[in-house]
PDB file of C-alpha atoms and ligand atoms in Angstrom:
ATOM      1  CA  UNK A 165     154.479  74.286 120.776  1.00  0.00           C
ATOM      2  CA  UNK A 166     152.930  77.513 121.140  1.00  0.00           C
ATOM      3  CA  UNK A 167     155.579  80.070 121.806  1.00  0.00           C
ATOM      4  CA  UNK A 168     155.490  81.313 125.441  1.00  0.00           C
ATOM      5  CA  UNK A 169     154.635  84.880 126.419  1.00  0.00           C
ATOM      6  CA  UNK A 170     155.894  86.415 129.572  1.00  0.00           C
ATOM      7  CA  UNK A 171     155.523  89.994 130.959  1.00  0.00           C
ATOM      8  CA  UNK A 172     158.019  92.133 132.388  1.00  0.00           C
ATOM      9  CA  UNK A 173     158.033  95.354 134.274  1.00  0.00           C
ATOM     10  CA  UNK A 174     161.909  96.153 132.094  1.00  0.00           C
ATOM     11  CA  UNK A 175     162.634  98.331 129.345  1.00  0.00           C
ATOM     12  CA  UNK A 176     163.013  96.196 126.368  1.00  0.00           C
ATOM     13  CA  UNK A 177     164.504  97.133 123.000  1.00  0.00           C
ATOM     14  CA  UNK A 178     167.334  95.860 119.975  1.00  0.00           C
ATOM     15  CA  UNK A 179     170.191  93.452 122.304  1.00  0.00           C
ATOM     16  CA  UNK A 180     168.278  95.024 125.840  1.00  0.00           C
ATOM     17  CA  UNK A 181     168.812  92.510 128.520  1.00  0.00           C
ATOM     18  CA  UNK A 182     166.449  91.569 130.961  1.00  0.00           C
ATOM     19  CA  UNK A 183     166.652  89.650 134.281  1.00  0.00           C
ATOM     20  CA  UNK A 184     163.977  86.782 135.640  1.00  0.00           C
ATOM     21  CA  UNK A 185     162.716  87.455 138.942  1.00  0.00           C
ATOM     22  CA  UNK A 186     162.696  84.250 140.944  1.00  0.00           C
ATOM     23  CA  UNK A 187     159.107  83.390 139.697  1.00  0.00           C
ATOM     24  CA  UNK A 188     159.834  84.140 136.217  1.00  0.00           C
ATOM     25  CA  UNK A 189     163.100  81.835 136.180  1.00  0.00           C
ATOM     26  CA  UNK A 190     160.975  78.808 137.915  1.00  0.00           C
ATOM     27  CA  UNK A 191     157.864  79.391 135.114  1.00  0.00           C
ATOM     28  CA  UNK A 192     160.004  79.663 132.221  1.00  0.00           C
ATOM     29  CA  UNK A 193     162.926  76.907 133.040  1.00  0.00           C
ATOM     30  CA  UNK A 194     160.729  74.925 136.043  1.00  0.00           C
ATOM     31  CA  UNK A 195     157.420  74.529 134.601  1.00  0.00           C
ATOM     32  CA  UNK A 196     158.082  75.093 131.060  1.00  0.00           C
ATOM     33  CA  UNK A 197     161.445  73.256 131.032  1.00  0.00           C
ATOM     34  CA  UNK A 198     162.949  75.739 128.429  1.00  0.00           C
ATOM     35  CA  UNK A 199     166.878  75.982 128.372  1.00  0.00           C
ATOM     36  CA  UNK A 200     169.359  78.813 127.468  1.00  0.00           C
ATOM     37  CA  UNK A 201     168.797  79.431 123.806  1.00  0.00           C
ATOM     38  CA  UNK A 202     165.020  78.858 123.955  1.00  0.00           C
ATOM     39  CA  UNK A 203     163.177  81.940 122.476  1.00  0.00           C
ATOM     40  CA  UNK A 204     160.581  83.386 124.177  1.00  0.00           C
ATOM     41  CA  UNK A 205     158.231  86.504 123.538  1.00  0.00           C
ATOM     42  CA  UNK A 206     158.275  89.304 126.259  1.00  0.00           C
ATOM     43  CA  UNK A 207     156.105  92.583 126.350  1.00  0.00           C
ATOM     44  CA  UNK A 208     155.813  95.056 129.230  1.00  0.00           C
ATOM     45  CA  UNK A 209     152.997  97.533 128.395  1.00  0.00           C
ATOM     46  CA  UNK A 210     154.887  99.672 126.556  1.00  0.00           C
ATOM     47  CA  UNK A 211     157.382  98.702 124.358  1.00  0.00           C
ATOM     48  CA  UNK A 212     155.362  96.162 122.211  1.00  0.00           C
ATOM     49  CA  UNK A 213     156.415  92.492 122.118  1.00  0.00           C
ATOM     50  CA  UNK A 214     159.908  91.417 121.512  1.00  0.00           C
ATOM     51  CA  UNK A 215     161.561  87.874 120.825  1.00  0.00           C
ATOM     52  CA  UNK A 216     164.225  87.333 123.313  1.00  0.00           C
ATOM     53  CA  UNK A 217     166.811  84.210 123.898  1.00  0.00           C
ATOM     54  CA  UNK A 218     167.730  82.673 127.215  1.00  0.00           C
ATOM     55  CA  UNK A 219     171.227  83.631 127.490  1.00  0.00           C
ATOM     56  CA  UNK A 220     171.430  82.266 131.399  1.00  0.00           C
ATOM     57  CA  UNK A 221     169.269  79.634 133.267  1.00  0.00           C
ATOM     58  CA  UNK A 222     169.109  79.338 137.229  1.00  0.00           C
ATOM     59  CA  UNK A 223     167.195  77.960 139.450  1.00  0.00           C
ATOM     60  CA  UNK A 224     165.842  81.304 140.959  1.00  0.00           C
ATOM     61  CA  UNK A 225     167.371  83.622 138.606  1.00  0.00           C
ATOM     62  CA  UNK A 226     167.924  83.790 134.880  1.00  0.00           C
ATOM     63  CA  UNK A 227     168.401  86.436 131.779  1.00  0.00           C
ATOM     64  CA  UNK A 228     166.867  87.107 128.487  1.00  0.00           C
ATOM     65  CA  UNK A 229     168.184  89.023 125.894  1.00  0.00           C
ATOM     66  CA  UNK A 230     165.669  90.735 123.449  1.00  0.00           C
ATOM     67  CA  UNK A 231     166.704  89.900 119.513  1.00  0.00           C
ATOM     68  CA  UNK A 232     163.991  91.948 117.329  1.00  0.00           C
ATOM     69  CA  UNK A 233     160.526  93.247 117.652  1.00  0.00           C
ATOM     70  CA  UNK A 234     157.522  91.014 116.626  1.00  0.00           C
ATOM     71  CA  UNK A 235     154.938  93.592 117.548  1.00  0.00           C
ATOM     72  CA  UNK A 236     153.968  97.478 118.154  1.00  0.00           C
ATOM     73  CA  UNK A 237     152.284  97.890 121.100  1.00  0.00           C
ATOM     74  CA  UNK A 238     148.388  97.940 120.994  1.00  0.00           C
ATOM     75  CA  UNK A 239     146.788  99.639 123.914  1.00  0.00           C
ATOM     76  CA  UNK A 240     143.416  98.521 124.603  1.00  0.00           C
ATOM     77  CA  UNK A 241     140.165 101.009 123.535  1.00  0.00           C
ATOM     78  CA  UNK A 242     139.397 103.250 126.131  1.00  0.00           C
ATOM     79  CA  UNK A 243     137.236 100.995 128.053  1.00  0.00           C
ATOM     80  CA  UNK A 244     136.919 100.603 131.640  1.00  0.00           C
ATOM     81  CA  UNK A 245     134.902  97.559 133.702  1.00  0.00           C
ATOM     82  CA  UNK A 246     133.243  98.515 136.551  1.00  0.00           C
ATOM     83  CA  UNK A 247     131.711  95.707 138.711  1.00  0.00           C
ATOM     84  CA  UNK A 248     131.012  94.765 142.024  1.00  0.00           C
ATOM     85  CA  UNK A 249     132.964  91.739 143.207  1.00  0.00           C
ATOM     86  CA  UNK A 250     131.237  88.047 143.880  1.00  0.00           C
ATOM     87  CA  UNK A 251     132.440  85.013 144.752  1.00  0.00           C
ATOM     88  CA  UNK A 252     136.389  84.126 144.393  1.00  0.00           C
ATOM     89  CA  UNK A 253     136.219  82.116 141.042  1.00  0.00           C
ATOM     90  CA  UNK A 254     133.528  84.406 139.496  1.00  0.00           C
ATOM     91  CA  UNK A 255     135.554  87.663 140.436  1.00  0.00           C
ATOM     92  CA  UNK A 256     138.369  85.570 138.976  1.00  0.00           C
ATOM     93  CA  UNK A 257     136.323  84.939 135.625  1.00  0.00           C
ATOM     94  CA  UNK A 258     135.368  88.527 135.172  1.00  0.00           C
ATOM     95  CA  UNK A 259     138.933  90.065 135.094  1.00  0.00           C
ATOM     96  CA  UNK A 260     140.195  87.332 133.329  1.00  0.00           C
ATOM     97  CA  UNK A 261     137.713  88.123 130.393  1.00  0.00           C
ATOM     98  CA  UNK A 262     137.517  91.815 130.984  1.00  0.00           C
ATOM     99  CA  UNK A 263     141.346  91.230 129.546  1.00  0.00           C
ATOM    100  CA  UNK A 264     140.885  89.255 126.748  1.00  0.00           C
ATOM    101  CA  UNK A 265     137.766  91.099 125.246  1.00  0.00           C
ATOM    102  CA  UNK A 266     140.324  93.854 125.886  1.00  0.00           C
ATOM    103  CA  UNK A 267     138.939  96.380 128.226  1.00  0.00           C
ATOM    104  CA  UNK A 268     141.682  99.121 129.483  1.00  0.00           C
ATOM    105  CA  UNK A 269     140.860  99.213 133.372  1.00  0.00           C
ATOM    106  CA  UNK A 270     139.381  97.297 135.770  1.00  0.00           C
ATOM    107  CA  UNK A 271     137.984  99.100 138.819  1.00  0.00           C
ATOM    108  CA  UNK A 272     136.509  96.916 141.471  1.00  0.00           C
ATOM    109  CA  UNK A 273     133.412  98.745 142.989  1.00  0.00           C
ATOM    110  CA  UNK A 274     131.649  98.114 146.444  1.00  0.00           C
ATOM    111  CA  UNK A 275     127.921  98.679 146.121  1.00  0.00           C
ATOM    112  CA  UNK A 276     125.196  98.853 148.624  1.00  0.00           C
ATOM    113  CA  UNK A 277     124.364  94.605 148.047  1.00  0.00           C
ATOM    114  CA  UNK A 278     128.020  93.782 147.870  1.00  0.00           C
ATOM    115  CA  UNK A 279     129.060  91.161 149.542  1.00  0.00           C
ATOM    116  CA  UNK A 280     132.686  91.416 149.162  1.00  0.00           C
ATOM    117  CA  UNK A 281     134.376  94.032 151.574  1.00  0.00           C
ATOM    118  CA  UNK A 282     137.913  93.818 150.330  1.00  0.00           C
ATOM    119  CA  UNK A 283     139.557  92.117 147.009  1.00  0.00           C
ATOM    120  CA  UNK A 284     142.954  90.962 146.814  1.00  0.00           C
ATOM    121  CA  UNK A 285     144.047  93.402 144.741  1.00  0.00           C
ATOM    122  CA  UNK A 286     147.545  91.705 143.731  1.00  0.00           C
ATOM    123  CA  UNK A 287     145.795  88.802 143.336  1.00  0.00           C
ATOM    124  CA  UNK A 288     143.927  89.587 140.764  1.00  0.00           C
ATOM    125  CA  UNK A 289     146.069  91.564 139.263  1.00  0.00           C
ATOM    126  CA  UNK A 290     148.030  88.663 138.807  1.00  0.00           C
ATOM    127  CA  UNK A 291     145.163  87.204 136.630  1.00  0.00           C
ATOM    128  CA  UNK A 292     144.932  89.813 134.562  1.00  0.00           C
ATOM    129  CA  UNK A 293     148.586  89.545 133.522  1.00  0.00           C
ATOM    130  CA  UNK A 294     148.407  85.908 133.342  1.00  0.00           C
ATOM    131  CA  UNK A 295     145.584  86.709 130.656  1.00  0.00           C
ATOM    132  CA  UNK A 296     147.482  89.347 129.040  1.00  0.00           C
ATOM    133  CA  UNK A 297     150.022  86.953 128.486  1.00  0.00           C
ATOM    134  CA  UNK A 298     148.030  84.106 127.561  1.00  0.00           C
ATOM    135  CA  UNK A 299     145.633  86.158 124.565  1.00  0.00           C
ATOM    136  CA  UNK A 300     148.890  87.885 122.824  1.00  0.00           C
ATOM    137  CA  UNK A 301     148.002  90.887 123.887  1.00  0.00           C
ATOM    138  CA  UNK A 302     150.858  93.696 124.476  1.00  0.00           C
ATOM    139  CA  UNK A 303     149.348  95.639 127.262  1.00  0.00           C
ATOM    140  CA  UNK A 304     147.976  95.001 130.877  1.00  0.00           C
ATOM    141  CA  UNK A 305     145.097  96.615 132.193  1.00  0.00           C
ATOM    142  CA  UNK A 306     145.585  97.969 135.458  1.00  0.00           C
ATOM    143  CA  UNK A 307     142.751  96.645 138.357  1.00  0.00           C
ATOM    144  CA  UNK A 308     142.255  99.254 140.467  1.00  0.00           C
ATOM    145  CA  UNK A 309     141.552  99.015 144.431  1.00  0.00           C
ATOM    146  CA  UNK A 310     137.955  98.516 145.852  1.00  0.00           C
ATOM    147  CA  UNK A 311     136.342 101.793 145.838  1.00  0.00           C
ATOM    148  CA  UNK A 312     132.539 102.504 147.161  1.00  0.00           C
ATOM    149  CA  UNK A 313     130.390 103.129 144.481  1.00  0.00           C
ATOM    150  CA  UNK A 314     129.285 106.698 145.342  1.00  0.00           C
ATOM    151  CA  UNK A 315     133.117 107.821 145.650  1.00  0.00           C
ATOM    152  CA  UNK A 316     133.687 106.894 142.125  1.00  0.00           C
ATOM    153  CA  UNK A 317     130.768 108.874 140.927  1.00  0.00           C
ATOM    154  CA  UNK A 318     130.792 111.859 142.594  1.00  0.00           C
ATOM    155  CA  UNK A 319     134.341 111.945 140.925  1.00  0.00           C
ATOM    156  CA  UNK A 320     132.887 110.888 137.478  1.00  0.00           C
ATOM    157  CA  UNK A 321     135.197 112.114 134.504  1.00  0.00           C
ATOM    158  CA  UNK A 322     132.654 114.221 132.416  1.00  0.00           C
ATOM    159  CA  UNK A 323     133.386 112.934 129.205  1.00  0.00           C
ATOM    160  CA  UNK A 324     133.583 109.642 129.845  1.00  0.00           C
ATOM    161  CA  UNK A 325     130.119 107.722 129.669  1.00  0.00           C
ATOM    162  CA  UNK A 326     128.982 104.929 131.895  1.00  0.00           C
ATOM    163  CA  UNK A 327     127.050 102.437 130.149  1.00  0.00           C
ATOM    164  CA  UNK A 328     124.935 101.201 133.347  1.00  0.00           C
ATOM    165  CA  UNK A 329     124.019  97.579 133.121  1.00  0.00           C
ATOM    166  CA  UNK A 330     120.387  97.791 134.887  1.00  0.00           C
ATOM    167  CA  UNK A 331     118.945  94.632 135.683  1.00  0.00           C
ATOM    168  CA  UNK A 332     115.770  96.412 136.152  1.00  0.00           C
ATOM    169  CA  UNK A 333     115.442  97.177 132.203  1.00  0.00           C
ATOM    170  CA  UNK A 334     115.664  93.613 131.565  1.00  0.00           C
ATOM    171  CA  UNK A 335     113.337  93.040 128.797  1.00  0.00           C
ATOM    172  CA  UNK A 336     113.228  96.871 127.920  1.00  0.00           C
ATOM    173  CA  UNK A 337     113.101  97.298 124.501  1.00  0.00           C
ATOM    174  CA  UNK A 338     116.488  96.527 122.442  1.00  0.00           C
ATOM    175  CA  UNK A 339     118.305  99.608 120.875  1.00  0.00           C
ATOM    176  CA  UNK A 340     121.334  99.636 118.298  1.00  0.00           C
ATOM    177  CA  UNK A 341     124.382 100.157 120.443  1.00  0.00           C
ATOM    178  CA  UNK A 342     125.819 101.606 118.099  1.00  0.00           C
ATOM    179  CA  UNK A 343     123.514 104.242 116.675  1.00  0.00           C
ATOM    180  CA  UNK A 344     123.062 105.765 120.266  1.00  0.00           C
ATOM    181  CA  UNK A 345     126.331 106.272 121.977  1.00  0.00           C
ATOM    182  CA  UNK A 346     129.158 108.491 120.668  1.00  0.00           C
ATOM    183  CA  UNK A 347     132.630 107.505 120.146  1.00  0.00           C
ATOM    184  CA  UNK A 348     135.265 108.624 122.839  1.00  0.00           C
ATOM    185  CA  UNK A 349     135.852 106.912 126.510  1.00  0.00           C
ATOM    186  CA  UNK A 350     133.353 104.464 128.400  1.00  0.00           C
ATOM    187  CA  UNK A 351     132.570 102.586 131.172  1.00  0.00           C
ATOM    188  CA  UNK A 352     130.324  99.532 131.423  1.00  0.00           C
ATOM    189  CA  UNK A 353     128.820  98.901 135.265  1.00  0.00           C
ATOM    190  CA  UNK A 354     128.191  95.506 136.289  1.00  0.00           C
ATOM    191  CA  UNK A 355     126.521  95.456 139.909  1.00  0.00           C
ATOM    192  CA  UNK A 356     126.465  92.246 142.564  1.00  0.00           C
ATOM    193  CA  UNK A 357     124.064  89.112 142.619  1.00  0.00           C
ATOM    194  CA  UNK A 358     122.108  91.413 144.433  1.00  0.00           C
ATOM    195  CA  UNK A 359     121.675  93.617 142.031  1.00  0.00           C
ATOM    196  CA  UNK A 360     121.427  97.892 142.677  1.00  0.00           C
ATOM    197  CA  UNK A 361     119.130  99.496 145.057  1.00  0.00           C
ATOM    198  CA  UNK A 362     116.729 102.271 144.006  1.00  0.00           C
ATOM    199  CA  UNK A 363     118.860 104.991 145.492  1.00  0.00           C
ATOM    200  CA  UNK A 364     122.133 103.796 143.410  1.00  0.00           C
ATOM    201  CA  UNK A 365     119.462 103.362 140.293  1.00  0.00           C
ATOM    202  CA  UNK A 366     118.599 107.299 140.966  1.00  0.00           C
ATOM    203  CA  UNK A 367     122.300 108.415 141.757  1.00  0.00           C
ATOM    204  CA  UNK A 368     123.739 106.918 138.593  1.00  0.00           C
ATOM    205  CA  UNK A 369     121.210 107.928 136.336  1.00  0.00           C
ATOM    206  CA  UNK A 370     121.524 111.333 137.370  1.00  0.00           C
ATOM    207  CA  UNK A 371     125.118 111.378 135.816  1.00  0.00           C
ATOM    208  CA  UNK A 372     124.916 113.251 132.863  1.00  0.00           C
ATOM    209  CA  UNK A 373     126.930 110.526 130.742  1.00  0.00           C
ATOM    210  CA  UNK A 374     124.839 107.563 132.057  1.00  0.00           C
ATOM    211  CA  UNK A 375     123.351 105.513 129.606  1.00  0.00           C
ATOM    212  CA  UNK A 376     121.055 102.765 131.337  1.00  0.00           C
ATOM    213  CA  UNK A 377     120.834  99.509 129.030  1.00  0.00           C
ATOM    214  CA  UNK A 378     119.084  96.475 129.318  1.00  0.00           C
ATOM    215  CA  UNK A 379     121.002  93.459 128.024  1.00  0.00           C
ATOM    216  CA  UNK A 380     118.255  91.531 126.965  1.00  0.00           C
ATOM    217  CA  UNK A 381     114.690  89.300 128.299  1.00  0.00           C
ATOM    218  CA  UNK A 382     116.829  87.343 131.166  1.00  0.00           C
ATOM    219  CA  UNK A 383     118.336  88.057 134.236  1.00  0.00           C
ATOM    220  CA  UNK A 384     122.379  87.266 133.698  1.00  0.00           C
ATOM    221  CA  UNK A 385     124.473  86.373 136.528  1.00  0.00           C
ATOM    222  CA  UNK A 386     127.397  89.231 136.940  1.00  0.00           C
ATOM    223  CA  UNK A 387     129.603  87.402 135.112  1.00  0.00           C
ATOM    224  CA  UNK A 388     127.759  86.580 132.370  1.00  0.00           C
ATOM    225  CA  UNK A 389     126.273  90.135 132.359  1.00  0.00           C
ATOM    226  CA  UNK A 390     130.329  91.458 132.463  1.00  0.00           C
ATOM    227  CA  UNK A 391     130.886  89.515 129.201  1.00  0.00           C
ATOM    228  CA  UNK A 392     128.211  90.342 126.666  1.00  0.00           C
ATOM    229  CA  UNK A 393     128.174  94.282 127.900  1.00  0.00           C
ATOM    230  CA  UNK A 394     132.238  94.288 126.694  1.00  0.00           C
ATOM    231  CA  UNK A 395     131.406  92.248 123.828  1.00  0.00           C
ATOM    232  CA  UNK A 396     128.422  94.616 122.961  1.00  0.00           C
ATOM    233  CA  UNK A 397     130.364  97.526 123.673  1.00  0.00           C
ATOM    234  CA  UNK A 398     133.388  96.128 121.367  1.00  0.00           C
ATOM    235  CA  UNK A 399     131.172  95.284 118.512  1.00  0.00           C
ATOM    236  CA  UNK A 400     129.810  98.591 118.478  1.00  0.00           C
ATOM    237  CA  UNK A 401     132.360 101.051 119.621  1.00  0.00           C
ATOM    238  CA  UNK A 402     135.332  99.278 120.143  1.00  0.00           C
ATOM    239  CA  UNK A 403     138.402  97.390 118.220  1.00  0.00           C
ATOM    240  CA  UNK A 404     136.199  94.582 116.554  1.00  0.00           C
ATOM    241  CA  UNK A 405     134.805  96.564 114.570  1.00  0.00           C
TER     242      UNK A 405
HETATM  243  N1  SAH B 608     119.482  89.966 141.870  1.00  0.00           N
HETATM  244  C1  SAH B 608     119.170  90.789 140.736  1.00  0.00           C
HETATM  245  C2  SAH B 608     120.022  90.438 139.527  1.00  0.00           C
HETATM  246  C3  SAH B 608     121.449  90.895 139.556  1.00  0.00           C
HETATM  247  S1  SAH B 608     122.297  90.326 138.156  1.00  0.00           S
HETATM  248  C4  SAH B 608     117.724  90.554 140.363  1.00  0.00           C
HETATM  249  O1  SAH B 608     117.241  89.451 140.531  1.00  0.00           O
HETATM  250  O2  SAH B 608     117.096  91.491 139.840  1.00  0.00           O
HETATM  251  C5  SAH B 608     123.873  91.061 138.347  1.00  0.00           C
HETATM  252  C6  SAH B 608     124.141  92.246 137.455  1.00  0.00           C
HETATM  253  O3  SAH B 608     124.200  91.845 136.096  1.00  0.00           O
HETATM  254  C7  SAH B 608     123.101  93.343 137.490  1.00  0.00           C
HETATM  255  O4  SAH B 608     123.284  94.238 138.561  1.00  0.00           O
HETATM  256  C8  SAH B 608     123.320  94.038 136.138  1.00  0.00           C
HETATM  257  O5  SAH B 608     124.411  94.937 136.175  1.00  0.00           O
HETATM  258  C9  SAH B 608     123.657  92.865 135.248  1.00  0.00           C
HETATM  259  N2  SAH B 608     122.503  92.309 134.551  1.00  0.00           N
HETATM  260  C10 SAH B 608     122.049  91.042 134.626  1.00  0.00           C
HETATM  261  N3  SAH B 608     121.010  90.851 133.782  1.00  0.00           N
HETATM  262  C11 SAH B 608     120.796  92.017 133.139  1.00  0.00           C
HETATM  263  C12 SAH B 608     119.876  92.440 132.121  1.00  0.00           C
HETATM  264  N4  SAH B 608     118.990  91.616 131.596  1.00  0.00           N
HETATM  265  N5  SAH B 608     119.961  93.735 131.690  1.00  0.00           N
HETATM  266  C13 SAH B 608     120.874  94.584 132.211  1.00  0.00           C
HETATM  267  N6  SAH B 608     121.769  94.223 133.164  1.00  0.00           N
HETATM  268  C14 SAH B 608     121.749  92.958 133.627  1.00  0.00           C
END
């Protein structure tokens, strides 16, 4: 059986002991009827991952101790996903593989044709751990609030560039990805089923780090479009290579 992963917002080092929050002790003894002795693998962002035993089982409560280390920690490339939420399950979808293709951020953005006017931040947040945990990874990308589009720009870290997904260049000619943008941070933008307006089109591009790109003949749905950006931007730039 594979070995199950949990995270944990606790220090964790050589004979470090760590205590279950309710939820935790229900997962790991509850749904995946482990028992004391039962090794599982913890990681919480920092430390790496770590094997640890079940030294106490209860039915809201329980403790781990951590034995050795079975990984460094591996933070993510310095890759942020910016898109504008959609529908529950789709929204769901995109953070979920915004982890696993291993993007460092995720920053919900409300543009002018989103539908969405809040996002259950925890929620998804949630998701993203769950992912983290589920694709071995050692590290959980943070998912920021819902901020308006415009906000975020007009705050835009100069050296980081924004690889702007623009349905509009669909079918523009292709380019090597990785001949044309430098090394050093990013950000992919992913707008709504309703795609940007002409004034966002002209406000983005105006950025001096915007790089418009068209991601090929067809118009993707967001989710779709969120996924081959990050896997473009990983193949070229990123930790696949
Ligand atoms: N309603 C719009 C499509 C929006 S698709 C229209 O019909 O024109 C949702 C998002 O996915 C877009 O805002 C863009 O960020 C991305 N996207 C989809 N297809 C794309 C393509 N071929 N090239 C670049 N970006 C694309």
């Amino acid at each position: 059986m594979a070995q199950v992963r949990l995270y944990v917002d606790h220090p964790l080092g050589a004979e470090q002991s760590v205590p279950l929050t309710r939820d935790q002790a229900h997962y790991l003894f509850g749904v995946m009827r482990l028992d004391t002795g039962a090794t599982v693998t913890l990681f919480n962002g920092r430390d790496g991952a770590w094997a640890a035993t079940a030294v106490r089982q209860g039915k809201r409560d329980g403790r781990l101790v951590c034995t050795e280390q079975t990984a460094p920690l591996a933070l993510p490339p310095d890759l942020w996903l910016l898109f504008a939420p959609i529908k529950k399950a789709r929204t769901d979808f995109i953070v979920e593989k915004a982890v696993e293709l291993g993007a460092a951020r995720i920053l919900p953005v409300q543009t002018e044709f989103t539908n969405a006017e809040r996002i259950r931040r925890d929620r998804l947040q949630a998701h993203a751990t769950e992912a983290a945990e589920q694709c071995g990874a050692t590290y959980v990308p943070e998912v920021a609030e819902l901020q308006r589009l415009p906000a975020l720009l007009s705050c835009w870290p100069e050296d980081r560039g924004l690889l702007f997904c623009d349905e509009a260049r669909a079918g523009a000619a292709p380019f090597d990805l990785g001949q044309r943008l430098r090394p050093g941070p990013w950000a992919i933008l992913i707008g709504p089923e309703g795609g940007f307006s002409d004034a966002e089109r002209a406000r983005i591009t105006a950025l001096d780090t915007a790089e418009p790109i068209s991601l090929g003949p067809r118009i993707l749905r967001a989710d779709t479009a969120a996924v081959a950006a990050l896997t473009l931007w990983q193949a070229a730039l990123g930790d696949w290579r």
